[in-house]
PDB file of C-alpha atoms in Angstrom:
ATOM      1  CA  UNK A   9     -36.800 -28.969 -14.668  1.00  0.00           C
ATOM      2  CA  UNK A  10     -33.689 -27.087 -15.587  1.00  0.00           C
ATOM      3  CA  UNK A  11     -33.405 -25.128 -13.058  1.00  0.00           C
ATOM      4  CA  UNK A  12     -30.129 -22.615 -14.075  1.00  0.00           C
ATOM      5  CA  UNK A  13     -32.525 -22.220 -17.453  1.00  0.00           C
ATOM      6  CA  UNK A  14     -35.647 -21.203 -15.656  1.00  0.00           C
ATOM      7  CA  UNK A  15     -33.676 -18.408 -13.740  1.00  0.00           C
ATOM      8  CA  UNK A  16     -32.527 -17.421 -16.664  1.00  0.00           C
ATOM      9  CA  UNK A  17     -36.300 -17.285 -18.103  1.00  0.00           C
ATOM     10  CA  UNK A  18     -37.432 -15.500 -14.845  1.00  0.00           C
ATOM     11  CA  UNK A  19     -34.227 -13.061 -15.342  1.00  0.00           C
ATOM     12  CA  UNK A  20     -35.075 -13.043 -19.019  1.00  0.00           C
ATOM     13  CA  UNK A  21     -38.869 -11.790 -18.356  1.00  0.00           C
ATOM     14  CA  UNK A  22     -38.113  -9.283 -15.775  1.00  0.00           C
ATOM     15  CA  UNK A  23     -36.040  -7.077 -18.810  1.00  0.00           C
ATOM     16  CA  UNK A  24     -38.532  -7.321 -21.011  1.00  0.00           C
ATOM     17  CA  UNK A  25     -41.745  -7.785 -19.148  1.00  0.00           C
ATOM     18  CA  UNK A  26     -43.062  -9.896 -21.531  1.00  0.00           C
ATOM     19  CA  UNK A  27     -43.517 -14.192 -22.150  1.00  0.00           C
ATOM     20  CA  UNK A  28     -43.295 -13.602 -25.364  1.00  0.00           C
ATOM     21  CA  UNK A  29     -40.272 -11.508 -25.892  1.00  0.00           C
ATOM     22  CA  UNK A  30     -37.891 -13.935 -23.630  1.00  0.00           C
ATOM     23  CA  UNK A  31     -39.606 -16.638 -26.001  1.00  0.00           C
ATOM     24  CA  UNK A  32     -38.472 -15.372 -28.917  1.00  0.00           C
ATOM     25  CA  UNK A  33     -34.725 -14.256 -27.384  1.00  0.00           C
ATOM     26  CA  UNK A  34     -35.099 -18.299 -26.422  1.00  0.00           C
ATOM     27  CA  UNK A  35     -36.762 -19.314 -29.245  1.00  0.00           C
ATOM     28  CA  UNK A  36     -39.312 -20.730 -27.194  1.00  0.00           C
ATOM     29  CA  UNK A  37     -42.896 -20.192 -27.169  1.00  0.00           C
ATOM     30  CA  UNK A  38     -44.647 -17.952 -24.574  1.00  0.00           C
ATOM     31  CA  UNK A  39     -46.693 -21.167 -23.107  1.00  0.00           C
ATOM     32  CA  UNK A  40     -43.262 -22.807 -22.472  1.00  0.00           C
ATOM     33  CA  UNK A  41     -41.569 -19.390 -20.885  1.00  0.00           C
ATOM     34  CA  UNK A  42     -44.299 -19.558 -18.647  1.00  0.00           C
ATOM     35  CA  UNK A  43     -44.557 -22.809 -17.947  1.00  0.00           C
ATOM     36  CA  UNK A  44     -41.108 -23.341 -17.177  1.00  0.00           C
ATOM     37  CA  UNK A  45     -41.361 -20.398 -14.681  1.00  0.00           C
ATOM     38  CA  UNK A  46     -44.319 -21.942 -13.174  1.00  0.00           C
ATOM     39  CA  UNK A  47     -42.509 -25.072 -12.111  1.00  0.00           C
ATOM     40  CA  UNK A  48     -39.690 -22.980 -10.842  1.00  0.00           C
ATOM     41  CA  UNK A  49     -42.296 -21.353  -8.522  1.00  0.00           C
ATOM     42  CA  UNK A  50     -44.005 -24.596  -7.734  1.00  0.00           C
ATOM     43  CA  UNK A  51     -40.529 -25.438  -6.403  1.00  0.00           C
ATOM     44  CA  UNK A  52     -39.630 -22.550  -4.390  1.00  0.00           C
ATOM     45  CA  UNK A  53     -43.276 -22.557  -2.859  1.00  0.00           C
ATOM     46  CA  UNK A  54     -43.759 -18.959  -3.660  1.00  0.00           C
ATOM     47  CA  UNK A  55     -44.880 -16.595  -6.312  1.00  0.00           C
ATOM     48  CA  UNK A  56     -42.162 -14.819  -8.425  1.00  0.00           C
ATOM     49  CA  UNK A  57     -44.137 -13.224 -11.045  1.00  0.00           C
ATOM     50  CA  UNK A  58     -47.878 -11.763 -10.725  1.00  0.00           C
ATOM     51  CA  UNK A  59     -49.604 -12.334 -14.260  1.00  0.00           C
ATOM     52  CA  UNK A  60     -52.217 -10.074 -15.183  1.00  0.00           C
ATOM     53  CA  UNK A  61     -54.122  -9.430 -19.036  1.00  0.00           C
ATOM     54  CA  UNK A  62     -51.835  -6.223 -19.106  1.00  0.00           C
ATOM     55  CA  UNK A  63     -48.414  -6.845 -17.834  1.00  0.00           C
ATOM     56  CA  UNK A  64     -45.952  -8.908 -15.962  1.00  0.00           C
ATOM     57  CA  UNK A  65     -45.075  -7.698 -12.708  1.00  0.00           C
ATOM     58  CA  UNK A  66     -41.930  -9.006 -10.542  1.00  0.00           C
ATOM     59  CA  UNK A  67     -43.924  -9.838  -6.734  1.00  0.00           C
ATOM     60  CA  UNK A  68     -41.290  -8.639  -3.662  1.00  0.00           C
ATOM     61  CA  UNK A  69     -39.910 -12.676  -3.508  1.00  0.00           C
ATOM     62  CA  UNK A  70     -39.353 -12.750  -7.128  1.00  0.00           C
ATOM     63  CA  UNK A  71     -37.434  -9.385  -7.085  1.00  0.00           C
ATOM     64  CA  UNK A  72     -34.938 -10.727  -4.589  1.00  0.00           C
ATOM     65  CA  UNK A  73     -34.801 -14.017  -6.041  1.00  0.00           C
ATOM     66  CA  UNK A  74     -33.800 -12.166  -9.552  1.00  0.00           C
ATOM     67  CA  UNK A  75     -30.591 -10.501  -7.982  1.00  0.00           C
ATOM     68  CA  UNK A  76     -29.802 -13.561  -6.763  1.00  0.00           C
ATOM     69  CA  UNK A  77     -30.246 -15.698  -9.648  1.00  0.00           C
ATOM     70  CA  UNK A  78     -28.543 -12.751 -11.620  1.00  0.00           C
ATOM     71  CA  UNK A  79     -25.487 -13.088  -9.817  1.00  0.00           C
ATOM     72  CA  UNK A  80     -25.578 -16.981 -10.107  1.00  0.00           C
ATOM     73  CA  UNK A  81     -26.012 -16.636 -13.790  1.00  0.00           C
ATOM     74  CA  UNK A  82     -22.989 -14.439 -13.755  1.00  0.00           C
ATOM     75  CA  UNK A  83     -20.791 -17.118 -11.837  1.00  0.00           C
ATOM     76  CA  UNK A  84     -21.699 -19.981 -14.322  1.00  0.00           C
ATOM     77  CA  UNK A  85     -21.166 -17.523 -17.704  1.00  0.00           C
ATOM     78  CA  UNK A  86     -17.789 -16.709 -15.393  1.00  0.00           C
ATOM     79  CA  UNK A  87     -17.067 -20.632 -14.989  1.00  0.00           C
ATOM     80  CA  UNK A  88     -17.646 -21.397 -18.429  1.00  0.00           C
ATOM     81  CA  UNK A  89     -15.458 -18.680 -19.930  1.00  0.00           C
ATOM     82  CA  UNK A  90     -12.886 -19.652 -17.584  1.00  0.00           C
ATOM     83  CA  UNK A  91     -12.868 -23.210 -19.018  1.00  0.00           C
ATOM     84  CA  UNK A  92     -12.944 -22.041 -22.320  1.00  0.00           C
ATOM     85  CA  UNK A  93      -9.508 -19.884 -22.262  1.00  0.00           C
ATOM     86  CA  UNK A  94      -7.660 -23.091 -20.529  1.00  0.00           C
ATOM     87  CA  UNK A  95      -8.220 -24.245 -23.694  1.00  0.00           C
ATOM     88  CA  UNK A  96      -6.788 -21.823 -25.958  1.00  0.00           C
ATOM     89  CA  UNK A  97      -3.272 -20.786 -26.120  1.00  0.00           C
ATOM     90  CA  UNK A  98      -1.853 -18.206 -23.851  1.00  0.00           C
ATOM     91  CA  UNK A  99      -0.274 -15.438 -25.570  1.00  0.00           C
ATOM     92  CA  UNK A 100       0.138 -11.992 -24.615  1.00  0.00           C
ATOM     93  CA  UNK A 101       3.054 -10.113 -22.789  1.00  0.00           C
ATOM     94  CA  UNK A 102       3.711 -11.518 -18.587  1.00  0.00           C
ATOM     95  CA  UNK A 103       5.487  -8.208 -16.324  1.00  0.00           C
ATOM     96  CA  UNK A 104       7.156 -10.374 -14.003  1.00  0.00           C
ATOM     97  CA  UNK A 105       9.368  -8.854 -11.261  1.00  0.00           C
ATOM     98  CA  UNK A 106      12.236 -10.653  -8.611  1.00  0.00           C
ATOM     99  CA  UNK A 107      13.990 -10.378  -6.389  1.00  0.00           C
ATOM    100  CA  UNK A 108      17.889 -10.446  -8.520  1.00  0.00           C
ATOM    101  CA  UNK A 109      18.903 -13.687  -6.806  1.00  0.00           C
ATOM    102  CA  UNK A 110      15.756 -15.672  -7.155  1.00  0.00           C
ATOM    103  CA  UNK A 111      15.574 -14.137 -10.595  1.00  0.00           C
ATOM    104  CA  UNK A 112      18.769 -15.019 -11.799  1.00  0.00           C
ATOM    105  CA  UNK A 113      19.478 -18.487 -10.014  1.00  0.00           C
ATOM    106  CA  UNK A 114      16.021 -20.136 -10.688  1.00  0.00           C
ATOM    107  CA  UNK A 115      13.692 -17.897 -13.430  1.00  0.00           C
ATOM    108  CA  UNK A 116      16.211 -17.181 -16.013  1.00  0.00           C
ATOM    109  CA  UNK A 117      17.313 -21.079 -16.665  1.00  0.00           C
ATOM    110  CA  UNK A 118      14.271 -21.807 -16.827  1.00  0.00           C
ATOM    111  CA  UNK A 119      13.104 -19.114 -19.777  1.00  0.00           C
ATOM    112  CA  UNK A 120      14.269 -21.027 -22.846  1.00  0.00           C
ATOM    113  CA  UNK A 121      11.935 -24.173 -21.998  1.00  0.00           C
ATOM    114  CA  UNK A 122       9.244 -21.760 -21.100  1.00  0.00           C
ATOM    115  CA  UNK A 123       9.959 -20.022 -24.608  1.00  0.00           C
ATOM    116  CA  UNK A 124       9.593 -23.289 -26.386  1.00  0.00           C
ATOM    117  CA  UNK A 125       6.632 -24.609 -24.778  1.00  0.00           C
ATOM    118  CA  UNK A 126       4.543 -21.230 -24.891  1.00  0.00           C
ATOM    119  CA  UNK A 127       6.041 -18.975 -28.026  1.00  0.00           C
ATOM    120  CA  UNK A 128       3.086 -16.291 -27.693  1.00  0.00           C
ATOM    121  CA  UNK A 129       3.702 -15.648 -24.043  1.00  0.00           C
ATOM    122  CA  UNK A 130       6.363 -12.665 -24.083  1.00  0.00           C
ATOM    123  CA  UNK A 131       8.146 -12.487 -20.805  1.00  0.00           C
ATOM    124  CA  UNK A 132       8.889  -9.444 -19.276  1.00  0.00           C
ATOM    125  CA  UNK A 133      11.764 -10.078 -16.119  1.00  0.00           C
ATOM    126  CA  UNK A 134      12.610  -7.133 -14.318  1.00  0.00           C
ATOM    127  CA  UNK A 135      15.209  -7.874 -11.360  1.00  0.00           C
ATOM    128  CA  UNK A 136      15.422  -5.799  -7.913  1.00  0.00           C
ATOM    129  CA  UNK A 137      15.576  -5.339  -4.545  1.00  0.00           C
ATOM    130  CA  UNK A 138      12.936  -2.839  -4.383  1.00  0.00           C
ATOM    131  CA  UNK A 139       9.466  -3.522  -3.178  1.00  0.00           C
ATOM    132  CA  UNK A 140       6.897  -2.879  -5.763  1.00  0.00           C
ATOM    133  CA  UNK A 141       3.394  -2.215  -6.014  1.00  0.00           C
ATOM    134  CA  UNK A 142       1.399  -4.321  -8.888  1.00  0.00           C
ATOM    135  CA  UNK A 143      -1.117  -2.078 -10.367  1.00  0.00           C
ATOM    136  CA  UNK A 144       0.525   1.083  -9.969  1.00  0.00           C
ATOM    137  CA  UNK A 145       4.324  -0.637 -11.392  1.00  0.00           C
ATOM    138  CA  UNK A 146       2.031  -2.283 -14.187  1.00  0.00           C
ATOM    139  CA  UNK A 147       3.393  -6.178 -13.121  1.00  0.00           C
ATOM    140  CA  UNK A 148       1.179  -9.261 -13.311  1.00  0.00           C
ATOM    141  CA  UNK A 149       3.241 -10.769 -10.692  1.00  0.00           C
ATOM    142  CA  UNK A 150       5.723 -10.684  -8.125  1.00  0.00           C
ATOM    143  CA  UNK A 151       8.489 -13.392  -6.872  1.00  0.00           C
ATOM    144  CA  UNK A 152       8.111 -12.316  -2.828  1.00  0.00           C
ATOM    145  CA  UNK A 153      10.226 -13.948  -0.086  1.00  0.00           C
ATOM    146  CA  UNK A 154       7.484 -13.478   2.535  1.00  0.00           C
ATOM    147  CA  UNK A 155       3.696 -13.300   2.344  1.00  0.00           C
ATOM    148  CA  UNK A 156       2.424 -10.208   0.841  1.00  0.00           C
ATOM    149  CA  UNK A 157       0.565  -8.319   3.268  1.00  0.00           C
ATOM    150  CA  UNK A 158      -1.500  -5.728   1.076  1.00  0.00           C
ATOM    151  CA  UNK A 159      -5.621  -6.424   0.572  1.00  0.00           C
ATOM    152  CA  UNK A 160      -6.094  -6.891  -3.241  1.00  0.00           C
ATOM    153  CA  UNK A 161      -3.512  -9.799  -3.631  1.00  0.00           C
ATOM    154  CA  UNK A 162      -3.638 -13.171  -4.250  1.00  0.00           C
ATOM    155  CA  UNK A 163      -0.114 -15.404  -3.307  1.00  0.00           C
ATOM    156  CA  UNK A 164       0.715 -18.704  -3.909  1.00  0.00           C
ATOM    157  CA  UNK A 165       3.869 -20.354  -1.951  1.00  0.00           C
ATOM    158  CA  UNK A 166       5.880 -22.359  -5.029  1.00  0.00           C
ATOM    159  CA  UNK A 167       8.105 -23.875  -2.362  1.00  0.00           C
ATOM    160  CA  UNK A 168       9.686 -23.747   0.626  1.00  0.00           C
ATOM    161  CA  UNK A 169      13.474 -22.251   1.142  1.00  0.00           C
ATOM    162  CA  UNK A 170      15.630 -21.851   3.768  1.00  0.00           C
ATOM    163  CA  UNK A 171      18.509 -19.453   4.492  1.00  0.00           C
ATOM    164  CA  UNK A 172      22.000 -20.632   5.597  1.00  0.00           C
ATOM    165  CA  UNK A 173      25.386 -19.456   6.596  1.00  0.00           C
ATOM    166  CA  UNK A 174      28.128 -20.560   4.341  1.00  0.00           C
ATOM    167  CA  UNK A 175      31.469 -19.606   3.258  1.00  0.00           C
ATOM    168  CA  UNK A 176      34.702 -21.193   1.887  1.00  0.00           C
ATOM    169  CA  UNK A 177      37.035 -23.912   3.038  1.00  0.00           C
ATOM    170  CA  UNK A 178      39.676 -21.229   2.980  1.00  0.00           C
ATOM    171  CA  UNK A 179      38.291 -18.975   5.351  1.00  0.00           C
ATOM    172  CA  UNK A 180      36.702 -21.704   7.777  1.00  0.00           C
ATOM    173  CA  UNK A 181      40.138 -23.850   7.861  1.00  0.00           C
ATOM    174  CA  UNK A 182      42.183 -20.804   8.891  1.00  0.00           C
ATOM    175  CA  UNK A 183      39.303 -18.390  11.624  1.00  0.00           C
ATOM    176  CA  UNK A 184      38.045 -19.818  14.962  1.00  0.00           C
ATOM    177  CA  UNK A 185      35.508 -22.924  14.768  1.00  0.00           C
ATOM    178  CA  UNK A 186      32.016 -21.865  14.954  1.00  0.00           C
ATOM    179  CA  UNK A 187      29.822 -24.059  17.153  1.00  0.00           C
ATOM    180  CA  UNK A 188      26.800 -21.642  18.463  1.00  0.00           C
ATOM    181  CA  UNK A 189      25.519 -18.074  17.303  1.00  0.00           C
ATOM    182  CA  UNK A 190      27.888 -16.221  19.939  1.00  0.00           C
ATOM    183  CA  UNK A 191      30.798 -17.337  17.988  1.00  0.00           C
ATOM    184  CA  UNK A 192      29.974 -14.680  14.949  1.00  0.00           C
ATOM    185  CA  UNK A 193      31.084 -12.327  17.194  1.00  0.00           C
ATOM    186  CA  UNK A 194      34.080 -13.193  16.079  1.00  0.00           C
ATOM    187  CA  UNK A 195      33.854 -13.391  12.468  1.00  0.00           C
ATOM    188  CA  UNK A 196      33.381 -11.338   9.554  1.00  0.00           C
ATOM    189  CA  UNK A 197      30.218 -11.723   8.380  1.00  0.00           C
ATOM    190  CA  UNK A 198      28.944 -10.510   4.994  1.00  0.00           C
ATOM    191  CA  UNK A 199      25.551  -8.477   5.090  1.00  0.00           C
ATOM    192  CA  UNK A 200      22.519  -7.326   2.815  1.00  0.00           C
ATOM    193  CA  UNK A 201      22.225  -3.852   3.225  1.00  0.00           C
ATOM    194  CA  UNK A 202      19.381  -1.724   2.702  1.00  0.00           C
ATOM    195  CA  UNK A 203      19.396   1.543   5.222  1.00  0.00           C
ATOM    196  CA  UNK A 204      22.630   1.062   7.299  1.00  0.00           C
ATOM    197  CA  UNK A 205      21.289   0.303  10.277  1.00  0.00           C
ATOM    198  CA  UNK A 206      23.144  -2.252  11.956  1.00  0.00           C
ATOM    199  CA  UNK A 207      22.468  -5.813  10.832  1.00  0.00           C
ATOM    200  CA  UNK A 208      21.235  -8.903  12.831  1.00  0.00           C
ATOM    201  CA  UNK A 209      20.647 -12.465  12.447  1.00  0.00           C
ATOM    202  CA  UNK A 210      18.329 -14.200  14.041  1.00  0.00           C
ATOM    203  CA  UNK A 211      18.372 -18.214  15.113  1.00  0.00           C
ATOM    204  CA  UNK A 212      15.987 -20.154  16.144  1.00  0.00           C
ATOM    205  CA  UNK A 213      16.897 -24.062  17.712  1.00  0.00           C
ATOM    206  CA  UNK A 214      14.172 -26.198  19.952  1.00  0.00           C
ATOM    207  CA  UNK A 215      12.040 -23.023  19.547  1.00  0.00           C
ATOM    208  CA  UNK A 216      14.281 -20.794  21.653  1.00  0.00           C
ATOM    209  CA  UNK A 217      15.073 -17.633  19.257  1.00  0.00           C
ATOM    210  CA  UNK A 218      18.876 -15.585  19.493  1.00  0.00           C
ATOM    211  CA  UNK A 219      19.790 -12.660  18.155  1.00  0.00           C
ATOM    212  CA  UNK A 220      23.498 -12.025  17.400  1.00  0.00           C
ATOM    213  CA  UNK A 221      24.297  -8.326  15.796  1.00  0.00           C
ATOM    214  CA  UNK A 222      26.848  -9.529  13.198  1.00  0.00           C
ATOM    215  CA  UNK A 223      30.199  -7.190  12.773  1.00  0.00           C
ATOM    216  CA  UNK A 224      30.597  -6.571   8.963  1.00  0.00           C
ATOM    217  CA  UNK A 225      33.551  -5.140   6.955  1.00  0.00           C
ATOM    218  CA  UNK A 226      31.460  -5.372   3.417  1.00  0.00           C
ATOM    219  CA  UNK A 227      28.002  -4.795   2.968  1.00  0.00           C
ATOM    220  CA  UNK A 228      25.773  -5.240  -0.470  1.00  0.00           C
ATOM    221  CA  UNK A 229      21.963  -5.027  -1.552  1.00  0.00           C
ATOM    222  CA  UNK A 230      22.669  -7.497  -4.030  1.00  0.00           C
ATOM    223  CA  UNK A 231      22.946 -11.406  -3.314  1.00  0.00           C
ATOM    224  CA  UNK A 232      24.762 -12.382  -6.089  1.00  0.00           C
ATOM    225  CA  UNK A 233      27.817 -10.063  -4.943  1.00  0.00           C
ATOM    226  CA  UNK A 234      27.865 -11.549  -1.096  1.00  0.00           C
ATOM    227  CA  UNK A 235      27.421 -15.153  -2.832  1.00  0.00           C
ATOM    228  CA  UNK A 236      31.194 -13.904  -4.660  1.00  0.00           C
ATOM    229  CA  UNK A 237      32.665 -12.865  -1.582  1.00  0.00           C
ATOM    230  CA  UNK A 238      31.859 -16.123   0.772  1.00  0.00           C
ATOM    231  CA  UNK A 239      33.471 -17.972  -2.291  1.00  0.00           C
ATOM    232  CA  UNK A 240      36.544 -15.645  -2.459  1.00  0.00           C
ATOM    233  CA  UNK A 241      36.980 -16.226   1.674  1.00  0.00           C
ATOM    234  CA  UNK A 242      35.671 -13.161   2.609  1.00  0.00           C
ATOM    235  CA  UNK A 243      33.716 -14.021   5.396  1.00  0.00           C
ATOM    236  CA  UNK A 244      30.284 -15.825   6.419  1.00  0.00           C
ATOM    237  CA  UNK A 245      27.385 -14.883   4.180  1.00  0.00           C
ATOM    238  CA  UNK A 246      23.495 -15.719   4.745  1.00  0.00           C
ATOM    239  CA  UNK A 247      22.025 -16.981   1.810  1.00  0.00           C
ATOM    240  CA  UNK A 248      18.918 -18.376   0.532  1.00  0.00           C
ATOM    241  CA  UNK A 249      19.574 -22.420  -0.204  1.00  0.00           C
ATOM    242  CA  UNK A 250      18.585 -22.811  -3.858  1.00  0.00           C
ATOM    243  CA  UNK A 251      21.401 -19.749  -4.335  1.00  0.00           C
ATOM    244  CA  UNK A 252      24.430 -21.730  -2.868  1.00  0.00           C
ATOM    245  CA  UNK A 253      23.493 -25.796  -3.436  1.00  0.00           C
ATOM    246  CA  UNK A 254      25.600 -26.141  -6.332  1.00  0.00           C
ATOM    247  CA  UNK A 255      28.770 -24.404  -4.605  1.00  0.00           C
ATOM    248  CA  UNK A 256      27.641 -26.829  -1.459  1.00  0.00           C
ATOM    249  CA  UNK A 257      27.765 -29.569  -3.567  1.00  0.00           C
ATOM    250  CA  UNK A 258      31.230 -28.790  -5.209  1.00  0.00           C
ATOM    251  CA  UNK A 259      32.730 -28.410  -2.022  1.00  0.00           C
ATOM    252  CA  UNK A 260      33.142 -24.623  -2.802  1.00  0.00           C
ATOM    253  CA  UNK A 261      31.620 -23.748  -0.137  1.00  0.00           C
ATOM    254  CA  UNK A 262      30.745 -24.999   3.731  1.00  0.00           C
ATOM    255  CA  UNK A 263      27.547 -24.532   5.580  1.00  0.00           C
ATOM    256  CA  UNK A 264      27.785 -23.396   9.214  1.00  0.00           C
ATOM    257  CA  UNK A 265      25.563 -23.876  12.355  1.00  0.00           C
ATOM    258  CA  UNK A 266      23.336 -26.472  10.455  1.00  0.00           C
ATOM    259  CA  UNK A 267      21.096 -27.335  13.309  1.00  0.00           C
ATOM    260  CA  UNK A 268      19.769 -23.781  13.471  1.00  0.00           C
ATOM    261  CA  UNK A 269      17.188 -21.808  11.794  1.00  0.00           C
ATOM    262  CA  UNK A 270      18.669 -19.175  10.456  1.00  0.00           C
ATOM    263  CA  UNK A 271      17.154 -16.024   9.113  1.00  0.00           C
ATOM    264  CA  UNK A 272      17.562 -11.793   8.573  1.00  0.00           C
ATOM    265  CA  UNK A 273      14.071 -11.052   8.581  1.00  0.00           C
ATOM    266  CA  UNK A 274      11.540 -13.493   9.674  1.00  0.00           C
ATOM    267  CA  UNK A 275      11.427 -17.762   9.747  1.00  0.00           C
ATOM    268  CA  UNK A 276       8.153 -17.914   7.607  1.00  0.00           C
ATOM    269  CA  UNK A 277      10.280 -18.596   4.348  1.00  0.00           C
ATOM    270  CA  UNK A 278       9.454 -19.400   0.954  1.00  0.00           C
ATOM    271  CA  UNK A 279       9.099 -18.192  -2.591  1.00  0.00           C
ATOM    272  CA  UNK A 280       5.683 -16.688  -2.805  1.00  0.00           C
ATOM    273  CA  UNK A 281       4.220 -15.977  -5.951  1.00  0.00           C
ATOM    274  CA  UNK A 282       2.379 -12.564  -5.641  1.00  0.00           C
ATOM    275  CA  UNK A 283      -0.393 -11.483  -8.253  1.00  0.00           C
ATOM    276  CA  UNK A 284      -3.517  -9.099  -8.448  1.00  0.00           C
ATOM    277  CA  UNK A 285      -6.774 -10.562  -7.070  1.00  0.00           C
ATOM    278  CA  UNK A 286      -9.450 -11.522  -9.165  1.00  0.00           C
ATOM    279  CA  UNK A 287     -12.418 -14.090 -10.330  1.00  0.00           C
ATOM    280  CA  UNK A 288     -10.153 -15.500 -13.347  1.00  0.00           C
ATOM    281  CA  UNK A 289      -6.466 -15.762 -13.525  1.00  0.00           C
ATOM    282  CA  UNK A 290      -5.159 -14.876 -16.825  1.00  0.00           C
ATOM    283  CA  UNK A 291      -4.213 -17.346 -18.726  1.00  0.00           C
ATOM    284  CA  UNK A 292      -0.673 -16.406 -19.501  1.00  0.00           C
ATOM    285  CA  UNK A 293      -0.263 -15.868 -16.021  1.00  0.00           C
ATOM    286  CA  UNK A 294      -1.624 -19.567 -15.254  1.00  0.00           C
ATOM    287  CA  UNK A 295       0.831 -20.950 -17.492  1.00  0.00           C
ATOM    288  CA  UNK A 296       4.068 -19.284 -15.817  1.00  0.00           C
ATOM    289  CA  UNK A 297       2.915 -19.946 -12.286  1.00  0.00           C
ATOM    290  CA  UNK A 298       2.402 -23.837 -13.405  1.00  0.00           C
ATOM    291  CA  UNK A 299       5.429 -23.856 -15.289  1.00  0.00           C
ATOM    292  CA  UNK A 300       7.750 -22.620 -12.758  1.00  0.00           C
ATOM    293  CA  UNK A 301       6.680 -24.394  -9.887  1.00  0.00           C
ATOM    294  CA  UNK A 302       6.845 -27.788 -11.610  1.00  0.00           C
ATOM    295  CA  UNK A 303      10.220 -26.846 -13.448  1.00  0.00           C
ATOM    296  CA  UNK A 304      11.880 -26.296 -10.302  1.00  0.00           C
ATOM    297  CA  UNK A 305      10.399 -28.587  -7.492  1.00  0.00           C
ATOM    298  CA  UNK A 306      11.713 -31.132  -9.569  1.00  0.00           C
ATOM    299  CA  UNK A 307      15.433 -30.013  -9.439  1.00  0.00           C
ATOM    300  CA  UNK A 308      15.501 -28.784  -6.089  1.00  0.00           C
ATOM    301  CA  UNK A 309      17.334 -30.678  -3.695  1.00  0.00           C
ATOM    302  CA  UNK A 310      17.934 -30.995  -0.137  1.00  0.00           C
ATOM    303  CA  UNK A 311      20.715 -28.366   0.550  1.00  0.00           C
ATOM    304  CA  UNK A 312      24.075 -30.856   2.499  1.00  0.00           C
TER     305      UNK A 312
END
């Protein structure tokens, strides 16, 4: 017995109320709906539908099992239509919003091979600071440097990231040596502002956690500015890695206090991926997620 076709017999029969009317939607006979139902209830042990010269009548197991089977039914047709767009191509316009540095350093290299690959896929990249809200900004998804904590979403963590004090040879070679946390206190470090309150870094080494309130002479809300000013021997920034490997790896810039954790907001880093919840992913969105996270775990590189 086909059992995903009898429920659909059984959920057939209890629209129309009739063997032969879900025979002929079927193009089965009536003897065969019923029969087919039969063996379905010969299975279960109980009576789904009570026959009678008149009518067809759902009994109280058969109406339950109908809402169940309905919402099986639903899951398969669901399934199926999910497997069936993997296999078309994804077109359609992606609203994709960053954070500027993430945006800039790893998303927009890696457009023109996403271009190539998928040409019907129009990519939308808005860069920001700004936290936004999904459905009421109109984005299918959201670069996040933290978890997203609002019901309705879905995340998935792309990779993992650190962030890590640097600054130039200049500036290190001619300030006081920095060996622990306390010795910021001494430097110039240069901060992401958002509200002016007064900015702190946190460390974390052998699971003991300090807190140093950093002195500042330049503040910004944009990474890509404080990434200029470590380089021009401003002072210390705090970076994410995948921002500052290639000026590691020139020698353009130092990183400082290696053996700590370092952080501005909390130590559960990463690149999150951030999109609506829902039974089926959109295909386009599918695509960029895959495409992104491939692309880039296979050029990132252990930061010096």
């Amino acid at each position: 017995m086909d059992k995903l076709r009898a429920m659909a017999l059984l959920v057939a029969t209890a629209e129309t109320g009739s063997f032969s009317q879900t025979g002929r939607k079927f193009g089965l006979s009536p003897a065969s709906v019923s029969r087919q139902i039969a063996e379905l209830e010969d299975q279960l042990g109980v009576t789904l539908v009570l026959r009678s010269t008149r009518n067809l009548v759902l009994s109280e197991a058969g109406q339950l099992y109908v809402r169940q089977a309905e919402m099986i039914l639903a899951s398969v047709d669901a399934a199926d239509a999910g497997m069936s767009a993997m296999q078309q191509a994804p077109t359609g316009v992606l609203r994709v919003h960053s954070r500027t540095m993430f945006g800039v350093a790893v998303l927009a290299p890696l457009q023109v091979d996403f271009a190539r690959q998928y040409p019907d896929v129009t990519v939308e990249l808005h860069l920001s600071e700004k936290a936004v809200r999904l459905r009421e900004d109109g984005y299918d998804l959201d670069f996040r440097i933290a978890p997203p904590q609002e019901a309705g979403l879905m995340r998935k963590r792309l990779f993992l990231s650190q962030r890590i004090i640097v600054a130039s040879p200049d500036y290190l070679d001619r300030m006081l040596p920095i060996e622990q946390p306390a010795n910021l206190r001494a430097h110039n470090c240069l901060v992401y502002w958002l509200n002016g309150d007064p900015v702190t870094w946190r460390f974390r080494k052998d699971r003991a956690v300090e807190e140093i309130q950093v002195p500042s002479n330049f503040a910004s809300n944009n990474g890509q500015v404080l990434l200029e000013a470590a380089k021009a021997g401003q002072g210390l920034a705090l970076l994410d890695d995948y921002t500052v490997a290639a000026d590691l790896a020139s020698g353009r810039l130092r990183r400082v206090l290696g053996d700590y954790r370092t952080t501005n907001t909390t130590f559960e880093e990463g690149i999150y991926a951030t999109f609506l919840e829902g039974i089926q992913i959109p295909q386009k969105l599918r695509v960029y997620l895959d495409f992104v996270s491939e692309s880039w775990a296979s050029k990132v590189r252990a930061v010096p």
